[in-house]
């Protein structure tokens, strides 16, 4: 959004996005899901459109040499992609037990969604490196946006980076909406409130303030995402679930050992 509206203050964009997020959360989970079913089709069309028109510029020589970096560096970089596609999806488990009746079906689509997210990341990374080169991909803040700028079919279909911006905005909206929804829902359960909606506006204001204060600049955000943010996400999304599983297994084993009362 900042790239497309570079003359607009970041605070104004954050406030507009927060208003839409609060509106969606107040309308309920079903409204969010139904709108996602519609917009996911447009996202798929835009994505295929981008892949189709940028494919003629793919240069496989840009992929060489393969595995030039050390294995440690490759693993560290892969952790960031895994975090984006899979680890942060742990927040959906706050919704499944309470609002999803068909557990097996939900589990199936949860795994499919994670798989598709990983495939999209792989395709985007492949296209960026194959078209822009490894160096240009590394120095660009948003290589996918630059990739869309390179599309030029017959001097007619060109400068369609707005489609990439549209994909980002839609994906960012639903990601932020799910995070916001589970946050207010969790606090409503902690304080034993009958309805979470009274919390949406105060938490929306807090979210806007935090979004402006927590990251003073892009460089700080990138450093935080690859250090503290990465550890925080893996603690919440991997370590704590594994710990809960281990505790549950131990408790279950202990309960089996307890003799039944006559």
Short mmCIF file of C-alpha atoms in Angstrom, two decimals:
data_model
loop_
_atom_site.label_atom_id
_atom_site.label_comp_id
_atom_site.label_asym_id
_atom_site.label_seq_id
_atom_site.Cartn_x
_atom_site.Cartn_y
_atom_site.Cartn_z
CA UNK A 1 0.00 0.00 0.00
CA UNK A 2 2.83 2.38 0.82
CA UNK A 3 4.42 1.73 -2.59
CA UNK A 4 1.19 2.38 -4.49
CA UNK A 5 0.26 5.41 -2.38
CA UNK A 6 3.72 6.77 -1.68
CA UNK A 7 2.47 10.30 -1.00
CA UNK A 8 0.03 9.15 1.67
CA UNK A 9 1.11 9.05 5.30
CA UNK A 10 1.60 5.59 6.75
CA UNK A 11 -0.61 6.44 9.72
CA UNK A 12 -3.53 7.27 7.41
CA UNK A 13 -3.17 3.96 5.56
CA UNK A 14 -3.00 2.06 8.85
CA UNK A 15 -6.13 3.79 10.13
CA UNK A 16 -8.06 2.98 6.93
CA UNK A 17 -6.99 -0.66 7.05
CA UNK A 18 -7.79 -0.89 10.76
CA UNK A 19 -11.30 0.46 10.16
CA UNK A 20 -11.97 -2.23 7.54
CA UNK A 21 -10.53 -4.93 9.79
CA UNK A 22 -12.69 -3.84 12.72
CA UNK A 23 -15.76 -3.81 10.47
CA UNK A 24 -15.04 -7.33 9.25
CA UNK A 25 -14.43 -8.71 12.75
CA UNK A 26 -17.61 -7.11 14.10
CA UNK A 27 -19.62 -8.73 11.29
CA UNK A 28 -18.40 -12.13 12.40
CA UNK A 29 -16.35 -15.08 11.28
CA UNK A 30 -18.85 -16.31 8.70
CA UNK A 31 -18.80 -12.95 6.90
CA UNK A 32 -15.01 -13.02 6.80
CA UNK A 33 -15.00 -16.58 5.44
CA UNK A 34 -17.68 -15.91 2.81
CA UNK A 35 -15.86 -12.84 1.48
CA UNK A 36 -12.61 -14.82 1.38
CA UNK A 37 -14.29 -17.47 -0.77
CA UNK A 38 -15.09 -14.77 -3.33
CA UNK A 39 -11.79 -12.88 -3.28
CA UNK A 40 -9.62 -16.00 -3.34
CA UNK A 41 -10.81 -16.55 -6.90
CA UNK A 42 -9.59 -13.09 -7.93
CA UNK A 43 -6.28 -13.71 -6.18
CA UNK A 44 -5.85 -16.96 -8.08
CA UNK A 45 -6.62 -15.24 -11.40
CA UNK A 46 -4.17 -12.40 -10.69
CA UNK A 47 -1.50 -14.87 -9.66
CA UNK A 48 -1.88 -17.01 -12.79
CA UNK A 49 -1.97 -13.85 -14.89
CA UNK A 50 1.36 -12.77 -13.42
CA UNK A 51 2.97 -16.19 -13.85
CA UNK A 52 1.77 -16.51 -17.45
CA UNK A 53 2.97 -13.12 -18.66
CA UNK A 54 6.32 -13.11 -16.85
CA UNK A 55 7.26 -16.64 -17.94
CA UNK A 56 8.79 -15.54 -21.29
CA UNK A 57 11.43 -13.55 -19.35
CA UNK A 58 12.58 -16.54 -17.30
CA UNK A 59 16.32 -17.13 -17.68
CA UNK A 60 17.42 -20.39 -16.11
CA UNK A 61 21.04 -19.22 -16.13
CA UNK A 62 20.11 -16.86 -13.29
CA UNK A 63 19.51 -19.89 -11.08
CA UNK A 64 23.15 -20.94 -11.27
CA UNK A 65 25.21 -21.74 -9.33
CA UNK A 66 22.84 -23.90 -7.27
CA UNK A 67 23.54 -24.20 -3.53
CA UNK A 68 26.25 -21.54 -3.71
CA UNK A 69 25.50 -20.46 -0.14
CA UNK A 70 26.39 -22.52 2.88
CA UNK A 71 23.78 -25.03 4.13
CA UNK A 72 23.47 -23.07 7.39
CA UNK A 73 22.53 -19.91 5.50
CA UNK A 74 20.01 -21.78 3.35
CA UNK A 75 18.34 -23.26 6.44
CA UNK A 76 18.20 -19.86 8.17
CA UNK A 77 16.58 -18.28 5.13
CA UNK A 78 14.13 -21.17 4.75
CA UNK A 79 12.94 -20.66 8.32
CA UNK A 80 11.55 -17.25 7.36
CA UNK A 81 9.53 -18.72 4.50
CA UNK A 82 8.25 -21.55 6.70
CA UNK A 83 7.21 -18.98 9.28
CA UNK A 84 5.15 -17.04 6.74
CA UNK A 85 3.45 -20.05 5.14
CA UNK A 86 2.95 -22.47 8.03
CA UNK A 87 4.05 -21.47 11.52
CA UNK A 88 1.82 -18.42 11.89
CA UNK A 89 -1.17 -20.50 10.80
CA UNK A 90 -1.27 -21.80 14.38
CA UNK A 91 -3.70 -18.96 15.14
CA UNK A 92 -6.35 -20.83 13.15
CA UNK A 93 -6.38 -23.49 15.86
CA UNK A 94 -7.98 -20.88 18.13
CA UNK A 95 -10.95 -20.93 15.75
CA UNK A 96 -11.26 -24.58 14.82
CA UNK A 97 -12.24 -26.07 18.21
CA UNK A 98 -14.83 -23.40 18.96
CA UNK A 99 -16.49 -22.74 15.59
CA UNK A 100 -15.77 -25.70 13.30
CA UNK A 101 -17.99 -28.76 13.67
CA UNK A 102 -16.39 -30.93 10.98
CA UNK A 103 -12.95 -31.48 12.48
CA UNK A 104 -11.62 -33.91 9.86
CA UNK A 105 -12.72 -31.71 6.98
CA UNK A 106 -11.21 -28.64 8.63
CA UNK A 107 -7.93 -30.51 9.17
CA UNK A 108 -7.85 -31.46 5.50
CA UNK A 109 -8.30 -27.88 4.25
CA UNK A 110 -5.90 -26.57 6.89
CA UNK A 111 -3.16 -28.81 5.50
CA UNK A 112 -4.11 -28.02 1.90
CA UNK A 113 -3.98 -24.29 2.63
CA UNK A 114 -0.51 -24.58 4.13
CA UNK A 115 0.64 -26.63 1.14
CA UNK A 116 -0.73 -24.11 -1.36
CA UNK A 117 0.85 -21.25 0.54
CA UNK A 118 4.21 -22.97 0.34
CA UNK A 119 3.79 -23.62 -3.40
CA UNK A 120 2.96 -19.95 -4.05
CA UNK A 121 6.07 -18.84 -2.14
CA UNK A 122 8.23 -21.29 -4.11
CA UNK A 123 6.83 -20.10 -7.46
CA UNK A 124 7.30 -16.44 -6.54
CA UNK A 125 10.86 -17.05 -5.39
CA UNK A 126 11.68 -19.04 -8.53
CA UNK A 127 10.29 -16.33 -10.83
CA UNK A 128 12.07 -13.52 -8.96
CA UNK A 129 15.45 -15.26 -9.13
CA UNK A 130 14.96 -16.53 -12.70
CA UNK A 131 13.88 -13.12 -14.04
CA UNK A 132 15.61 -10.55 -11.83
CA UNK A 133 18.65 -12.58 -10.82
CA UNK A 134 19.80 -13.52 -7.34
CA UNK A 135 21.52 -10.18 -6.64
CA UNK A 136 18.60 -7.98 -7.68
CA UNK A 137 16.16 -10.21 -5.81
CA UNK A 138 18.29 -9.90 -2.68
CA UNK A 139 18.63 -6.10 -2.71
CA UNK A 140 15.01 -5.33 -3.57
CA UNK A 141 12.67 -4.75 -0.64
CA UNK A 142 9.66 -6.05 -2.62
CA UNK A 143 11.02 -8.17 -5.50
CA UNK A 144 7.54 -9.42 -6.43
CA UNK A 145 6.46 -5.84 -7.11
CA UNK A 146 9.53 -5.24 -9.27
CA UNK A 147 8.80 -8.52 -11.04
CA UNK A 148 5.34 -7.29 -12.04
CA UNK A 149 6.90 -4.12 -13.46
CA UNK A 150 8.94 -6.22 -15.89
CA UNK A 151 5.86 -7.55 -17.67
CA UNK A 152 5.68 -6.14 -21.19
CA UNK A 153 3.68 -7.96 -23.85
CA UNK A 154 3.72 -6.22 -27.23
CA UNK A 155 4.10 -2.78 -25.62
CA UNK A 156 0.42 -3.16 -24.69
CA UNK A 157 0.23 -5.24 -21.51
CA UNK A 158 2.70 -3.54 -19.20
CA UNK A 159 3.03 -1.78 -15.83
CA UNK A 160 0.50 -4.04 -14.17
CA UNK A 161 2.20 -3.92 -10.79
CA UNK A 162 -1.11 -2.69 -9.39
CA UNK A 163 -2.28 -6.32 -9.66
CA UNK A 164 0.57 -7.35 -7.38
CA UNK A 165 -0.40 -4.58 -5.00
CA UNK A 166 -3.97 -5.86 -5.05
CA UNK A 167 -2.81 -9.37 -4.14
CA UNK A 168 -0.80 -7.99 -1.24
CA UNK A 169 -3.64 -5.89 0.10
CA UNK A 170 -6.14 -8.76 -0.03
CA UNK A 171 -3.73 -11.21 1.60
CA UNK A 172 -2.66 -8.67 4.21
CA UNK A 173 -6.25 -7.85 5.06
CA UNK A 174 -7.28 -11.44 5.77
CA UNK A 175 -4.09 -12.22 7.65
CA UNK A 176 -4.49 -9.15 9.86
CA UNK A 177 -8.22 -9.83 10.27
CA UNK A 178 -7.64 -13.38 11.52
CA UNK A 179 -4.96 -12.17 13.94
CA UNK A 180 -7.23 -9.41 15.20
CA UNK A 181 -10.21 -11.73 15.50
CA UNK A 182 -8.42 -14.34 17.59
CA UNK A 183 -6.92 -11.58 19.75
CA UNK A 184 -10.24 -10.01 20.73
CA UNK A 185 -11.84 -13.45 21.01
CA UNK A 186 -9.08 -14.64 23.32
CA UNK A 187 -9.37 -11.60 25.57
CA UNK A 188 -13.15 -11.99 25.66
CA UNK A 189 -12.71 -15.58 26.85
CA UNK A 190 -10.09 -14.60 29.43
CA UNK A 191 -12.36 -11.96 30.96
CA UNK A 192 -15.43 -14.19 30.58
CA UNK A 193 -17.30 -11.75 28.32
CA UNK A 194 -20.40 -12.90 26.49
CA UNK A 195 -19.54 -10.96 23.33
CA UNK A 196 -16.19 -9.94 21.90
CA UNK A 197 -17.51 -7.05 19.80
CA UNK A 198 -17.19 -4.35 22.50
CA UNK A 199 -13.43 -5.01 22.46
CA UNK A 200 -13.00 -4.45 18.70
CA UNK A 201 -12.88 -0.64 18.68
CA UNK A 202 -10.49 -0.22 21.67
CA UNK A 203 -8.23 -2.96 20.33
CA UNK A 204 -8.41 -1.40 16.85
CA UNK A 205 -7.12 1.89 18.26
CA UNK A 206 -4.36 0.06 20.12
CA UNK A 207 -3.42 -1.83 16.94
CA UNK A 208 -3.09 1.43 14.96
CA UNK A 209 -0.85 2.97 17.61
CA UNK A 210 1.31 -0.15 17.87
CA UNK A 211 1.64 -0.40 14.08
CA UNK A 212 3.11 3.10 14.00
CA UNK A 213 5.29 2.90 17.11
CA UNK A 214 6.63 -0.66 17.11
CA UNK A 215 8.54 -0.36 13.79
CA UNK A 216 10.26 3.06 13.47
CA UNK A 217 11.57 2.22 9.99
CA UNK A 218 11.78 -0.56 7.42
CA UNK A 219 15.35 -1.51 8.35
CA UNK A 220 14.32 -2.08 11.96
CA UNK A 221 11.33 -4.13 10.81
CA UNK A 222 13.49 -6.38 8.62
CA UNK A 223 15.99 -6.94 11.42
CA UNK A 224 13.20 -7.68 13.90
CA UNK A 225 11.50 -10.11 11.50
CA UNK A 226 14.68 -12.14 11.04
CA UNK A 227 15.70 -12.21 14.72
CA UNK A 228 13.24 -11.60 17.55
CA UNK A 229 10.14 -11.99 15.37
CA UNK A 230 11.38 -15.31 14.02
CA UNK A 231 12.05 -16.69 17.51
CA UNK A 232 8.73 -15.38 18.78
CA UNK A 233 6.77 -17.01 15.94
CA UNK A 234 8.50 -20.38 16.33
CA UNK A 235 7.98 -20.26 20.11
CA UNK A 236 4.25 -19.68 19.70
CA UNK A 237 3.75 -21.80 16.59
CA UNK A 238 6.06 -24.76 17.20
CA UNK A 239 7.47 -24.98 20.73
CA UNK A 240 4.27 -24.37 22.70
CA UNK A 241 2.12 -26.78 20.62
CA UNK A 242 4.77 -29.50 21.00
CA UNK A 243 4.92 -28.80 24.73
CA UNK A 244 1.14 -29.11 25.00
CA UNK A 245 1.22 -32.42 23.12
CA UNK A 246 3.94 -33.78 25.42
CA UNK A 247 2.06 -32.68 28.55
CA UNK A 248 -1.16 -34.18 27.21
CA UNK A 249 0.58 -37.50 26.49
CA UNK A 250 2.09 -37.63 29.97
CA UNK A 251 -1.22 -36.77 31.64
CA UNK A 252 -3.05 -39.35 29.57
CA UNK A 253 -0.51 -42.00 30.49
CA UNK A 254 -0.81 -41.14 34.18
CA UNK A 255 -4.61 -41.28 34.09
CA UNK A 256 -4.48 -44.76 32.60
CA UNK A 257 -2.31 -45.93 35.50
CA UNK A 258 -4.74 -44.66 38.13
CA UNK A 259 -6.82 -47.66 39.34
CA UNK A 260 -10.58 -47.35 39.12
CA UNK A 261 -12.46 -46.95 42.41
CA UNK A 262 -14.55 -49.98 43.42
#
